[in-house]
Amino acid sequence: MLKLRICVAVFLACGLMLAGVSGASHHGEEKEKKVGILLVAFGSSEDSAQVSFENIDKKVKATYPGIPVKWAYTSHIIRKKLAGQGKELDSPEVALAKMADEDFTHVAVQSLHTIGGAEYHDLHRSISAFTVMGAFENILLGYPLLATQEDLERTVEAILANIPAERNKEEAVVLMGHGTHHPSNAFYSALNFQVQLRDPYVFIGTVEGYPELDTIQALLQKNDIKKVYLMPFMSVAGDHAKNDMAGDEDDSWKSILTKEGYEVVTVLKGTAEFDEFVEIWVDHVRGPMSHF
Ligand code: CO
């Protein structure tokens, strides 16, 4: 009888140790399964962005009732600016450390970025560090807006659904993406190709990558376009949209195209303000969640 009891005790101890190794518990404490979602945006200090973020928050919570949803911003500058206004926003690393402390065992991190660029890969590195530390039993990262072919096709539909209704087919729509030195910049050209299969006068340009406005201008000229709608292809209509796209300075896209003789109409709404785009991000949460 005593032998059996010792065996059971040893067996239990081994089980706890194994659980400890796998990261499910620390120092032999069994953790109850606790799933959480961390939404990670570049961040914004714009009021319109807060409305979009609240909309995303609401949709994620409706899709996963009872699952706590946390937020983090990757932009240090934005976090600092908000802190100056008394609004504390966490970096992904701080948010994850807090979640580990709050005994979360499974975390779905959802990127609210547009492409898998530098910010997304930095986030991936941070998540890997938490994995190595064994902070959670499982932590996984969801794709940004544009990752798969299906995402490209859905994004095309989202763009077409949100072009101003008064635009007629002979008029161009030029979307300003952010653009990057990162290899993922190729997504903008891919999207440009994909959208033009549906509507040849919709163009995707970027402010900091390729295609540049020069390239788009050549296409506008070739197609004898007279009127251009300018829209941001960024989650938030922030600084780039207000200044580089729609600003009155000589080097804004609006000024350059107006000077070239085009009639220009600007739309100041970020993609996160439109449900069709938000649904793509929200659907991507399913990637990590399906593994928990
Ligand atoms: Co920028």
PDB file of C-alpha atoms and ligand atoms in Angstrom:
ATOM      1  CA  MET A   1       0.000   0.000   0.000  1.00  0.00           C
ATOM      2  CA  LEU A   2       2.812   2.364   0.953  1.00  0.00           C
ATOM      3  CA  LYS A   3       4.647   1.431  -2.275  1.00  0.00           C
ATOM      4  CA  LEU A   4       1.589   2.266  -4.332  1.00  0.00           C
ATOM      5  CA  ARG A   5       1.239   5.630  -2.588  1.00  0.00           C
ATOM      6  CA  ILE A   6       4.866   6.498  -3.303  1.00  0.00           C
ATOM      7  CA  CYS A   7       4.393   5.482  -6.928  1.00  0.00           C
ATOM      8  CA  VAL A   8       1.343   7.725  -7.254  1.00  0.00           C
ATOM      9  CA  ALA A   9       3.218  10.608  -5.626  1.00  0.00           C
ATOM     10  CA  VAL A  10       6.212  10.177  -7.948  1.00  0.00           C
ATOM     11  CA  PHE A  11       3.901   9.916 -10.962  1.00  0.00           C
ATOM     12  CA  LEU A  12       2.092  13.152  -9.989  1.00  0.00           C
ATOM     13  CA  ALA A  13       5.372  14.955  -9.361  1.00  0.00           C
ATOM     14  CA  CYS A  14       6.676  13.893 -12.780  1.00  0.00           C
ATOM     15  CA  GLY A  15       3.467  15.085 -14.375  1.00  0.00           C
ATOM     16  CA  LEU A  16       3.777  18.486 -12.735  1.00  0.00           C
ATOM     17  CA  MET A  17       7.418  18.768 -13.751  1.00  0.00           C
ATOM     18  CA  LEU A  18       6.552  17.974 -17.349  1.00  0.00           C
ATOM     19  CA  ALA A  19       3.787  20.546 -17.252  1.00  0.00           C
ATOM     20  CA  GLY A  20       6.364  23.026 -15.951  1.00  0.00           C
ATOM     21  CA  VAL A  21       8.738  22.247 -18.814  1.00  0.00           C
ATOM     22  CA  SER A  22       6.005  22.734 -21.373  1.00  0.00           C
ATOM     23  CA  GLY A  23       5.308  26.165 -19.946  1.00  0.00           C
ATOM     24  CA  ALA A  24       1.848  25.351 -18.658  1.00  0.00           C
ATOM     25  CA  SER A  25       2.762  26.179 -15.104  1.00  0.00           C
ATOM     26  CA  HIS A  26       5.549  27.589 -13.012  1.00  0.00           C
ATOM     27  CA  HIS A  27       7.085  25.929  -9.987  1.00  0.00           C
ATOM     28  CA  GLY A  28       4.598  23.129 -10.129  1.00  0.00           C
ATOM     29  CA  GLU A  29       1.489  25.332  -9.960  1.00  0.00           C
ATOM     30  CA  GLU A  30      -1.206  24.007 -12.280  1.00  0.00           C
ATOM     31  CA  LYS A  31      -2.699  26.852 -14.303  1.00  0.00           C
ATOM     32  CA  GLU A  32      -6.259  26.844 -15.418  1.00  0.00           C
ATOM     33  CA  LYS A  33      -6.688  27.446 -19.147  1.00  0.00           C
ATOM     34  CA  LYS A  34      -7.222  31.151 -19.786  1.00  0.00           C
ATOM     35  CA  VAL A  35      -7.466  32.402 -23.359  1.00  0.00           C
ATOM     36  CA  GLY A  36      -6.963  36.050 -24.289  1.00  0.00           C
ATOM     37  CA  ILE A  37      -6.731  38.173 -27.410  1.00  0.00           C
ATOM     38  CA  LEU A  38      -4.225  40.977 -27.856  1.00  0.00           C
ATOM     39  CA  LEU A  39      -4.990  43.407 -30.677  1.00  0.00           C
ATOM     40  CA  VAL A  40      -1.908  45.237 -31.907  1.00  0.00           C
ATOM     41  CA  ALA A  41      -2.173  48.350 -34.046  1.00  0.00           C
ATOM     42  CA  PHE A  42       0.497  50.775 -35.201  1.00  0.00           C
ATOM     43  CA  GLY A  43      -1.495  53.240 -33.101  1.00  0.00           C
ATOM     44  CA  SER A  44      -2.947  56.667 -33.656  1.00  0.00           C
ATOM     45  CA  SER A  45      -3.675  59.820 -31.754  1.00  0.00           C
ATOM     46  CA  GLU A  46      -6.515  60.719 -34.159  1.00  0.00           C
ATOM     47  CA  ASP A  47     -10.050  60.806 -32.768  1.00  0.00           C
ATOM     48  CA  SER A  48     -11.389  59.096 -35.903  1.00  0.00           C
ATOM     49  CA  ALA A  49      -8.947  56.237 -35.248  1.00  0.00           C
ATOM     50  CA  GLN A  50     -10.359  55.725 -31.753  1.00  0.00           C
ATOM     51  CA  VAL A  51     -13.785  55.209 -33.305  1.00  0.00           C
ATOM     52  CA  SER A  52     -12.318  52.601 -35.708  1.00  0.00           C
ATOM     53  CA  PHE A  53     -10.448  50.822 -32.929  1.00  0.00           C
ATOM     54  CA  GLU A  54     -13.597  50.710 -30.788  1.00  0.00           C
ATOM     55  CA  ASN A  55     -15.436  49.235 -33.768  1.00  0.00           C
ATOM     56  CA  ILE A  56     -12.785  46.500 -34.168  1.00  0.00           C
ATOM     57  CA  ASP A  57     -12.822  45.847 -30.411  1.00  0.00           C
ATOM     58  CA  LYS A  58     -16.602  45.431 -30.464  1.00  0.00           C
ATOM     59  CA  LYS A  59     -16.502  43.041 -33.444  1.00  0.00           C
ATOM     60  CA  VAL A  60     -13.770  40.848 -31.932  1.00  0.00           C
ATOM     61  CA  LYS A  61     -15.646  40.658 -28.611  1.00  0.00           C
ATOM     62  CA  ALA A  62     -18.876  39.752 -30.429  1.00  0.00           C
ATOM     63  CA  THR A  63     -17.052  36.965 -32.308  1.00  0.00           C
ATOM     64  CA  TYR A  64     -15.381  35.624 -29.147  1.00  0.00           C
ATOM     65  CA  PRO A  65     -17.792  36.303 -26.280  1.00  0.00           C
ATOM     66  CA  GLY A  66     -16.244  35.965 -22.841  1.00  0.00           C
ATOM     67  CA  ILE A  67     -12.652  36.163 -24.105  1.00  0.00           C
ATOM     68  CA  PRO A  68     -10.768  39.188 -22.687  1.00  0.00           C
ATOM     69  CA  VAL A  69      -9.501  41.543 -25.397  1.00  0.00           C
ATOM     70  CA  LYS A  70      -6.435  43.716 -24.740  1.00  0.00           C
ATOM     71  CA  TRP A  71      -4.772  46.402 -26.875  1.00  0.00           C
ATOM     72  CA  ALA A  72      -1.226  47.451 -27.646  1.00  0.00           C
ATOM     73  CA  TYR A  73       0.346  49.990 -30.020  1.00  0.00           C
ATOM     74  CA  THR A  74       3.631  49.268 -31.773  1.00  0.00           C
ATOM     75  CA  SER A  75       4.489  52.938 -32.378  1.00  0.00           C
ATOM     76  CA  HIS A  76       6.645  54.376 -29.620  1.00  0.00           C
ATOM     77  CA  ILE A  77       6.027  57.956 -30.873  1.00  0.00           C
ATOM     78  CA  ILE A  78       2.247  57.533 -30.741  1.00  0.00           C
ATOM     79  CA  ARG A  79       2.392  55.978 -27.269  1.00  0.00           C
ATOM     80  CA  LYS A  80       4.502  58.858 -26.026  1.00  0.00           C
ATOM     81  CA  LYS A  81       2.133  61.419 -27.562  1.00  0.00           C
ATOM     82  CA  LEU A  82      -0.880  59.730 -25.959  1.00  0.00           C
ATOM     83  CA  ALA A  83       0.893  59.460 -22.595  1.00  0.00           C
ATOM     84  CA  GLY A  84       1.291  63.266 -22.757  1.00  0.00           C
ATOM     85  CA  GLN A  85      -2.506  63.471 -22.985  1.00  0.00           C
ATOM     86  CA  GLY A  86      -2.876  61.139 -20.018  1.00  0.00           C
ATOM     87  CA  LYS A  87      -3.757  58.071 -22.123  1.00  0.00           C
ATOM     88  CA  GLU A  88      -1.618  55.059 -21.253  1.00  0.00           C
ATOM     89  CA  LEU A  89      -1.216  52.561 -24.083  1.00  0.00           C
ATOM     90  CA  ASP A  90       1.031  49.508 -23.748  1.00  0.00           C
ATOM     91  CA  SER A  91       3.662  48.265 -26.137  1.00  0.00           C
ATOM     92  CA  PRO A  92       3.036  44.644 -27.213  1.00  0.00           C
ATOM     93  CA  GLU A  93       5.831  43.506 -24.873  1.00  0.00           C
ATOM     94  CA  VAL A  94       4.361  45.266 -21.828  1.00  0.00           C
ATOM     95  CA  ALA A  95       0.854  44.055 -22.697  1.00  0.00           C
ATOM     96  CA  LEU A  96       2.117  40.459 -22.973  1.00  0.00           C
ATOM     97  CA  ALA A  97       4.051  40.676 -19.709  1.00  0.00           C
ATOM     98  CA  LYS A  98       0.857  41.866 -18.011  1.00  0.00           C
ATOM     99  CA  MET A  99      -1.129  39.025 -19.596  1.00  0.00           C
ATOM    100  CA  ALA A 100       1.449  36.507 -18.346  1.00  0.00           C
ATOM    101  CA  ASP A 101       1.110  38.035 -14.893  1.00  0.00           C
ATOM    102  CA  GLU A 102      -2.680  37.773 -15.155  1.00  0.00           C
ATOM    103  CA  ASP A 103      -2.299  34.006 -15.693  1.00  0.00           C
ATOM    104  CA  PHE A 104      -3.326  33.865 -19.341  1.00  0.00           C
ATOM    105  CA  THR A 105      -2.225  30.515 -20.794  1.00  0.00           C
ATOM    106  CA  HIS A 106      -3.194  30.973 -24.463  1.00  0.00           C
ATOM    107  CA  VAL A 107      -2.829  34.285 -26.293  1.00  0.00           C
ATOM    108  CA  ALA A 108      -3.942  35.151 -29.804  1.00  0.00           C
ATOM    109  CA  VAL A 109      -2.043  38.233 -30.933  1.00  0.00           C
ATOM    110  CA  GLN A 110      -3.777  39.904 -33.857  1.00  0.00           C
ATOM    111  CA  SER A 111      -1.865  42.370 -35.989  1.00  0.00           C
ATOM    112  CA  LEU A 112      -3.970  45.262 -37.263  1.00  0.00           C
ATOM    113  CA  HIS A 113      -1.254  46.221 -39.726  1.00  0.00           C
ATOM    114  CA  THR A 114      -1.875  46.341 -43.468  1.00  0.00           C
ATOM    115  CA  ILE A 115       1.058  44.214 -44.623  1.00  0.00           C
ATOM    116  CA  GLY A 116       3.554  41.947 -42.885  1.00  0.00           C
ATOM    117  CA  GLY A 117       6.274  44.595 -42.867  1.00  0.00           C
ATOM    118  CA  ALA A 118       8.863  45.655 -40.300  1.00  0.00           C
ATOM    119  CA  GLU A 119       6.322  46.284 -37.517  1.00  0.00           C
ATOM    120  CA  TYR A 120       4.738  42.871 -38.034  1.00  0.00           C
ATOM    121  CA  HIS A 121       8.078  41.072 -38.001  1.00  0.00           C
ATOM    122  CA  ASP A 122       9.205  42.940 -34.874  1.00  0.00           C
ATOM    123  CA  LEU A 123       5.985  41.760 -33.258  1.00  0.00           C
ATOM    124  CA  HIS A 124       6.757  38.225 -34.379  1.00  0.00           C
ATOM    125  CA  ARG A 125      10.182  38.451 -32.729  1.00  0.00           C
ATOM    126  CA  SER A 126       8.671  39.639 -29.438  1.00  0.00           C
ATOM    127  CA  ILE A 127       6.184  36.780 -29.502  1.00  0.00           C
ATOM    128  CA  SER A 128       9.035  34.321 -30.118  1.00  0.00           C
ATOM    129  CA  ALA A 129      10.782  35.680 -27.023  1.00  0.00           C
ATOM    130  CA  PHE A 130       7.665  35.044 -24.912  1.00  0.00           C
ATOM    131  CA  THR A 131       7.483  31.545 -26.405  1.00  0.00           C
ATOM    132  CA  VAL A 132      11.124  30.851 -25.492  1.00  0.00           C
ATOM    133  CA  MET A 133      10.482  32.114 -21.948  1.00  0.00           C
ATOM    134  CA  GLY A 134       7.555  29.722 -21.651  1.00  0.00           C
ATOM    135  CA  ALA A 135       5.368  32.605 -20.506  1.00  0.00           C
ATOM    136  CA  PHE A 136       2.298  30.997 -22.053  1.00  0.00           C
ATOM    137  CA  GLU A 137       1.280  27.494 -23.007  1.00  0.00           C
ATOM    138  CA  ASN A 138       0.695  28.829 -26.505  1.00  0.00           C
ATOM    139  CA  ILE A 139       0.958  32.236 -28.135  1.00  0.00           C
ATOM    140  CA  LEU A 140       0.281  32.736 -31.828  1.00  0.00           C
ATOM    141  CA  LEU A 141       0.181  35.690 -34.206  1.00  0.00           C
ATOM    142  CA  GLY A 142      -2.636  36.362 -36.685  1.00  0.00           C
ATOM    143  CA  TYR A 143      -1.954  37.642 -40.211  1.00  0.00           C
ATOM    144  CA  PRO A 144      -2.171  41.346 -41.087  1.00  0.00           C
ATOM    145  CA  LEU A 145      -4.777  42.589 -43.613  1.00  0.00           C
ATOM    146  CA  LEU A 146      -2.844  41.363 -46.656  1.00  0.00           C
ATOM    147  CA  ALA A 147      -1.262  37.941 -46.355  1.00  0.00           C
ATOM    148  CA  THR A 148      -2.958  35.338 -48.550  1.00  0.00           C
ATOM    149  CA  GLN A 149      -4.410  35.429 -52.057  1.00  0.00           C
ATOM    150  CA  GLU A 150      -7.867  35.336 -50.482  1.00  0.00           C
ATOM    151  CA  ASP A 151      -6.952  38.460 -48.475  1.00  0.00           C
ATOM    152  CA  LEU A 152      -5.953  40.267 -51.674  1.00  0.00           C
ATOM    153  CA  GLU A 153      -9.256  39.350 -53.292  1.00  0.00           C
ATOM    154  CA  ARG A 154     -11.305  40.354 -50.241  1.00  0.00           C
ATOM    155  CA  THR A 155      -9.366  43.621 -49.977  1.00  0.00           C
ATOM    156  CA  VAL A 156     -10.149  44.388 -53.626  1.00  0.00           C
ATOM    157  CA  GLU A 157     -13.846  43.869 -52.823  1.00  0.00           C
ATOM    158  CA  ALA A 158     -13.516  46.107 -49.763  1.00  0.00           C
ATOM    159  CA  ILE A 159     -11.889  48.858 -51.834  1.00  0.00           C
ATOM    160  CA  LEU A 160     -14.539  48.664 -54.566  1.00  0.00           C
ATOM    161  CA  ALA A 161     -17.346  48.685 -51.983  1.00  0.00           C
ATOM    162  CA  ASN A 162     -16.081  51.913 -50.426  1.00  0.00           C
ATOM    163  CA  ILE A 163     -15.274  54.076 -53.424  1.00  0.00           C
ATOM    164  CA  PRO A 164     -17.488  57.204 -53.289  1.00  0.00           C
ATOM    165  CA  ALA A 165     -20.805  56.427 -54.995  1.00  0.00           C
ATOM    166  CA  GLU A 166     -20.692  59.606 -57.122  1.00  0.00           C
ATOM    167  CA  ARG A 167     -17.491  58.529 -58.907  1.00  0.00           C
ATOM    168  CA  ASN A 168     -18.124  57.407 -62.488  1.00  0.00           C
ATOM    169  CA  LYS A 169     -16.098  54.764 -64.322  1.00  0.00           C
ATOM    170  CA  GLU A 170     -14.071  57.247 -66.440  1.00  0.00           C
ATOM    171  CA  GLU A 171     -12.700  58.831 -63.268  1.00  0.00           C
ATOM    172  CA  ALA A 172      -9.701  57.412 -61.441  1.00  0.00           C
ATOM    173  CA  VAL A 173      -9.417  56.378 -57.813  1.00  0.00           C
ATOM    174  CA  VAL A 174      -5.880  56.561 -56.426  1.00  0.00           C
ATOM    175  CA  LEU A 175      -5.263  54.953 -53.055  1.00  0.00           C
ATOM    176  CA  MET A 176      -2.291  56.023 -50.971  1.00  0.00           C
ATOM    177  CA  GLY A 177      -0.698  53.082 -49.171  1.00  0.00           C
ATOM    178  CA  HIS A 178       2.132  53.594 -46.720  1.00  0.00           C
ATOM    179  CA  GLY A 179       4.904  51.620 -48.446  1.00  0.00           C
ATOM    180  CA  THR A 180       8.133  50.377 -46.942  1.00  0.00           C
ATOM    181  CA  HIS A 181      11.733  49.343 -47.554  1.00  0.00           C
ATOM    182  CA  HIS A 182      10.689  45.895 -46.258  1.00  0.00           C
ATOM    183  CA  PRO A 183      10.342  43.083 -48.855  1.00  0.00           C
ATOM    184  CA  SER A 184       6.592  42.943 -48.103  1.00  0.00           C
ATOM    185  CA  ASN A 185       6.237  46.196 -50.044  1.00  0.00           C
ATOM    186  CA  ALA A 186       5.481  43.979 -53.079  1.00  0.00           C
ATOM    187  CA  PHE A 187       1.952  43.519 -51.702  1.00  0.00           C
ATOM    188  CA  TYR A 188       1.043  47.001 -52.974  1.00  0.00           C
ATOM    189  CA  SER A 189       1.929  46.080 -56.564  1.00  0.00           C
ATOM    190  CA  ALA A 190       0.113  42.768 -56.163  1.00  0.00           C
ATOM    191  CA  LEU A 191      -2.976  44.606 -54.940  1.00  0.00           C
ATOM    192  CA  ASN A 192      -2.687  47.150 -57.755  1.00  0.00           C
ATOM    193  CA  PHE A 193      -2.684  44.312 -60.311  1.00  0.00           C
ATOM    194  CA  GLN A 194      -5.538  42.526 -58.574  1.00  0.00           C
ATOM    195  CA  VAL A 195      -7.776  45.600 -58.262  1.00  0.00           C
ATOM    196  CA  GLN A 196      -7.230  46.547 -61.914  1.00  0.00           C
ATOM    197  CA  LEU A 197      -8.578  43.201 -63.057  1.00  0.00           C
ATOM    198  CA  ARG A 198     -11.870  44.468 -61.621  1.00  0.00           C
ATOM    199  CA  ASP A 199     -11.616  48.203 -62.291  1.00  0.00           C
ATOM    200  CA  PRO A 200      -8.775  49.443 -64.536  1.00  0.00           C
ATOM    201  CA  TYR A 201      -8.958  53.030 -63.210  1.00  0.00           C
ATOM    202  CA  VAL A 202      -8.287  52.171 -59.569  1.00  0.00           C
ATOM    203  CA  PHE A 203      -4.614  52.554 -58.662  1.00  0.00           C
ATOM    204  CA  ILE A 204      -2.601  51.701 -55.558  1.00  0.00           C
ATOM    205  CA  GLY A 205       0.348  53.998 -54.841  1.00  0.00           C
ATOM    206  CA  THR A 206       2.509  54.445 -51.763  1.00  0.00           C
ATOM    207  CA  VAL A 207       3.987  57.419 -49.939  1.00  0.00           C
ATOM    208  CA  GLU A 208       7.170  55.696 -48.710  1.00  0.00           C
ATOM    209  CA  GLY A 209       7.626  52.758 -51.079  1.00  0.00           C
ATOM    210  CA  TYR A 210       6.693  51.556 -54.581  1.00  0.00           C
ATOM    211  CA  PRO A 211       4.610  52.286 -56.659  1.00  0.00           C
ATOM    212  CA  GLU A 212       5.380  55.988 -56.242  1.00  0.00           C
ATOM    213  CA  LEU A 213       3.089  58.778 -57.407  1.00  0.00           C
ATOM    214  CA  ASP A 214       5.233  59.237 -60.576  1.00  0.00           C
ATOM    215  CA  THR A 215       4.324  55.742 -61.716  1.00  0.00           C
ATOM    216  CA  ILE A 216       0.634  56.339 -61.047  1.00  0.00           C
ATOM    217  CA  GLN A 217       0.750  59.711 -62.844  1.00  0.00           C
ATOM    218  CA  ALA A 218       2.107  58.063 -65.993  1.00  0.00           C
ATOM    219  CA  LEU A 219      -0.820  55.636 -65.927  1.00  0.00           C
ATOM    220  CA  LEU A 220      -3.345  58.452 -65.394  1.00  0.00           C
ATOM    221  CA  GLN A 221      -1.903  60.264 -68.405  1.00  0.00           C
ATOM    222  CA  LYS A 222      -1.898  57.166 -70.581  1.00  0.00           C
ATOM    223  CA  ASN A 223      -5.577  56.613 -69.795  1.00  0.00           C
ATOM    224  CA  ASP A 224      -6.555  60.239 -70.399  1.00  0.00           C
ATOM    225  CA  ILE A 225      -8.017  60.651 -66.916  1.00  0.00           C
ATOM    226  CA  LYS A 226      -9.547  64.045 -65.980  1.00  0.00           C
ATOM    227  CA  LYS A 227     -10.735  63.530 -62.425  1.00  0.00           C
ATOM    228  CA  VAL A 228      -9.075  61.699 -59.527  1.00  0.00           C
ATOM    229  CA  TYR A 229     -10.438  60.555 -56.166  1.00  0.00           C
ATOM    230  CA  LEU A 230      -7.681  60.274 -53.571  1.00  0.00           C
ATOM    231  CA  MET A 231      -8.186  57.878 -50.670  1.00  0.00           C
ATOM    232  CA  PRO A 232      -5.799  56.560 -48.011  1.00  0.00           C
ATOM    233  CA  PHE A 233      -5.026  52.849 -48.049  1.00  0.00           C
ATOM    234  CA  MET A 234      -3.957  52.950 -44.411  1.00  0.00           C
ATOM    235  CA  SER A 235      -5.969  51.809 -41.414  1.00  0.00           C
ATOM    236  CA  VAL A 236      -6.184  55.359 -40.099  1.00  0.00           C
ATOM    237  CA  ALA A 237      -6.530  58.672 -41.936  1.00  0.00           C
ATOM    238  CA  GLY A 238      -3.699  60.204 -39.946  1.00  0.00           C
ATOM    239  CA  ASP A 239      -0.717  62.387 -40.707  1.00  0.00           C
ATOM    240  CA  HIS A 240       0.108  60.871 -44.131  1.00  0.00           C
ATOM    241  CA  ALA A 241      -3.487  61.099 -45.329  1.00  0.00           C
ATOM    242  CA  LYS A 242      -4.071  64.631 -44.020  1.00  0.00           C
ATOM    243  CA  ASN A 243      -0.743  66.092 -45.131  1.00  0.00           C
ATOM    244  CA  ASP A 244       1.037  63.963 -47.765  1.00  0.00           C
ATOM    245  CA  MET A 245      -2.184  63.032 -49.534  1.00  0.00           C
ATOM    246  CA  ALA A 246      -4.743  65.789 -49.001  1.00  0.00           C
ATOM    247  CA  GLY A 247      -2.627  68.665 -47.642  1.00  0.00           C
ATOM    248  CA  ASP A 248      -2.262  72.110 -49.233  1.00  0.00           C
ATOM    249  CA  GLU A 249       1.558  71.998 -49.325  1.00  0.00           C
ATOM    250  CA  ASP A 250       3.120  71.919 -52.805  1.00  0.00           C
ATOM    251  CA  ASP A 251       4.353  68.340 -52.444  1.00  0.00           C
ATOM    252  CA  SER A 252       1.051  66.708 -51.415  1.00  0.00           C
ATOM    253  CA  TRP A 253      -0.544  64.317 -53.911  1.00  0.00           C
ATOM    254  CA  LYS A 254      -3.555  66.629 -54.120  1.00  0.00           C
ATOM    255  CA  SER A 255      -1.370  69.645 -54.988  1.00  0.00           C
ATOM    256  CA  ILE A 256       0.788  67.741 -57.491  1.00  0.00           C
ATOM    257  CA  LEU A 257      -2.209  66.273 -59.340  1.00  0.00           C
ATOM    258  CA  THR A 258      -4.158  69.561 -59.240  1.00  0.00           C
ATOM    259  CA  LYS A 259      -1.143  71.345 -60.727  1.00  0.00           C
ATOM    260  CA  GLU A 260      -1.052  68.712 -63.482  1.00  0.00           C
ATOM    261  CA  GLY A 261      -4.611  69.732 -64.370  1.00  0.00           C
ATOM    262  CA  TYR A 262      -6.646  66.986 -62.715  1.00  0.00           C
ATOM    263  CA  GLU A 263      -9.793  67.686 -60.769  1.00  0.00           C
ATOM    264  CA  VAL A 264      -9.045  66.147 -57.366  1.00  0.00           C
ATOM    265  CA  VAL A 265     -11.467  64.951 -54.690  1.00  0.00           C
ATOM    266  CA  THR A 266     -10.016  63.742 -51.396  1.00  0.00           C
ATOM    267  CA  VAL A 267     -11.596  61.211 -49.051  1.00  0.00           C
ATOM    268  CA  LEU A 268     -10.249  61.227 -45.505  1.00  0.00           C
ATOM    269  CA  LYS A 269     -11.244  57.867 -44.106  1.00  0.00           C
ATOM    270  CA  GLY A 270      -8.921  55.053 -43.054  1.00  0.00           C
ATOM    271  CA  THR A 271      -9.585  51.428 -43.979  1.00  0.00           C
ATOM    272  CA  ALA A 272     -10.310  50.562 -40.318  1.00  0.00           C
ATOM    273  CA  GLU A 273     -13.387  52.818 -40.600  1.00  0.00           C
ATOM    274  CA  PHE A 274     -14.976  50.474 -43.153  1.00  0.00           C
ATOM    275  CA  ASP A 275     -16.588  47.189 -42.071  1.00  0.00           C
ATOM    276  CA  GLU A 276     -15.394  45.239 -45.133  1.00  0.00           C
ATOM    277  CA  PHE A 277     -11.746  45.747 -44.159  1.00  0.00           C
ATOM    278  CA  VAL A 278     -12.366  45.219 -40.451  1.00  0.00           C
ATOM    279  CA  GLU A 279     -13.981  41.850 -41.182  1.00  0.00           C
ATOM    280  CA  ILE A 280     -10.740  40.627 -42.790  1.00  0.00           C
ATOM    281  CA  TRP A 281      -8.706  41.482 -39.679  1.00  0.00           C
ATOM    282  CA  VAL A 282     -11.353  39.994 -37.380  1.00  0.00           C
ATOM    283  CA  ASP A 283     -11.455  36.784 -39.457  1.00  0.00           C
ATOM    284  CA  HIS A 284      -7.680  36.480 -39.107  1.00  0.00           C
ATOM    285  CA  VAL A 285      -8.061  36.071 -35.327  1.00  0.00           C
ATOM    286  CA  ARG A 286      -9.502  32.645 -36.145  1.00  0.00           C
ATOM    287  CA  GLY A 287      -6.014  31.512 -37.254  1.00  0.00           C
ATOM    288  CA  PRO A 288      -4.492  31.489 -33.760  1.00  0.00           C
ATOM    289  CA  MET A 289      -7.796  30.803 -31.951  1.00  0.00           C
ATOM    290  CA  SER A 290      -8.353  27.570 -33.921  1.00  0.00           C
ATOM    291  CA  HIS A 291      -5.216  26.126 -32.278  1.00  0.00           C
ATOM    292  CA  PHE A 292      -6.353  26.758 -28.678  1.00  0.00           C
TER     293      PHE A 292
HETATM  294 CO    CO B   1       5.082  56.895 -42.303  1.00  0.00          CO
END
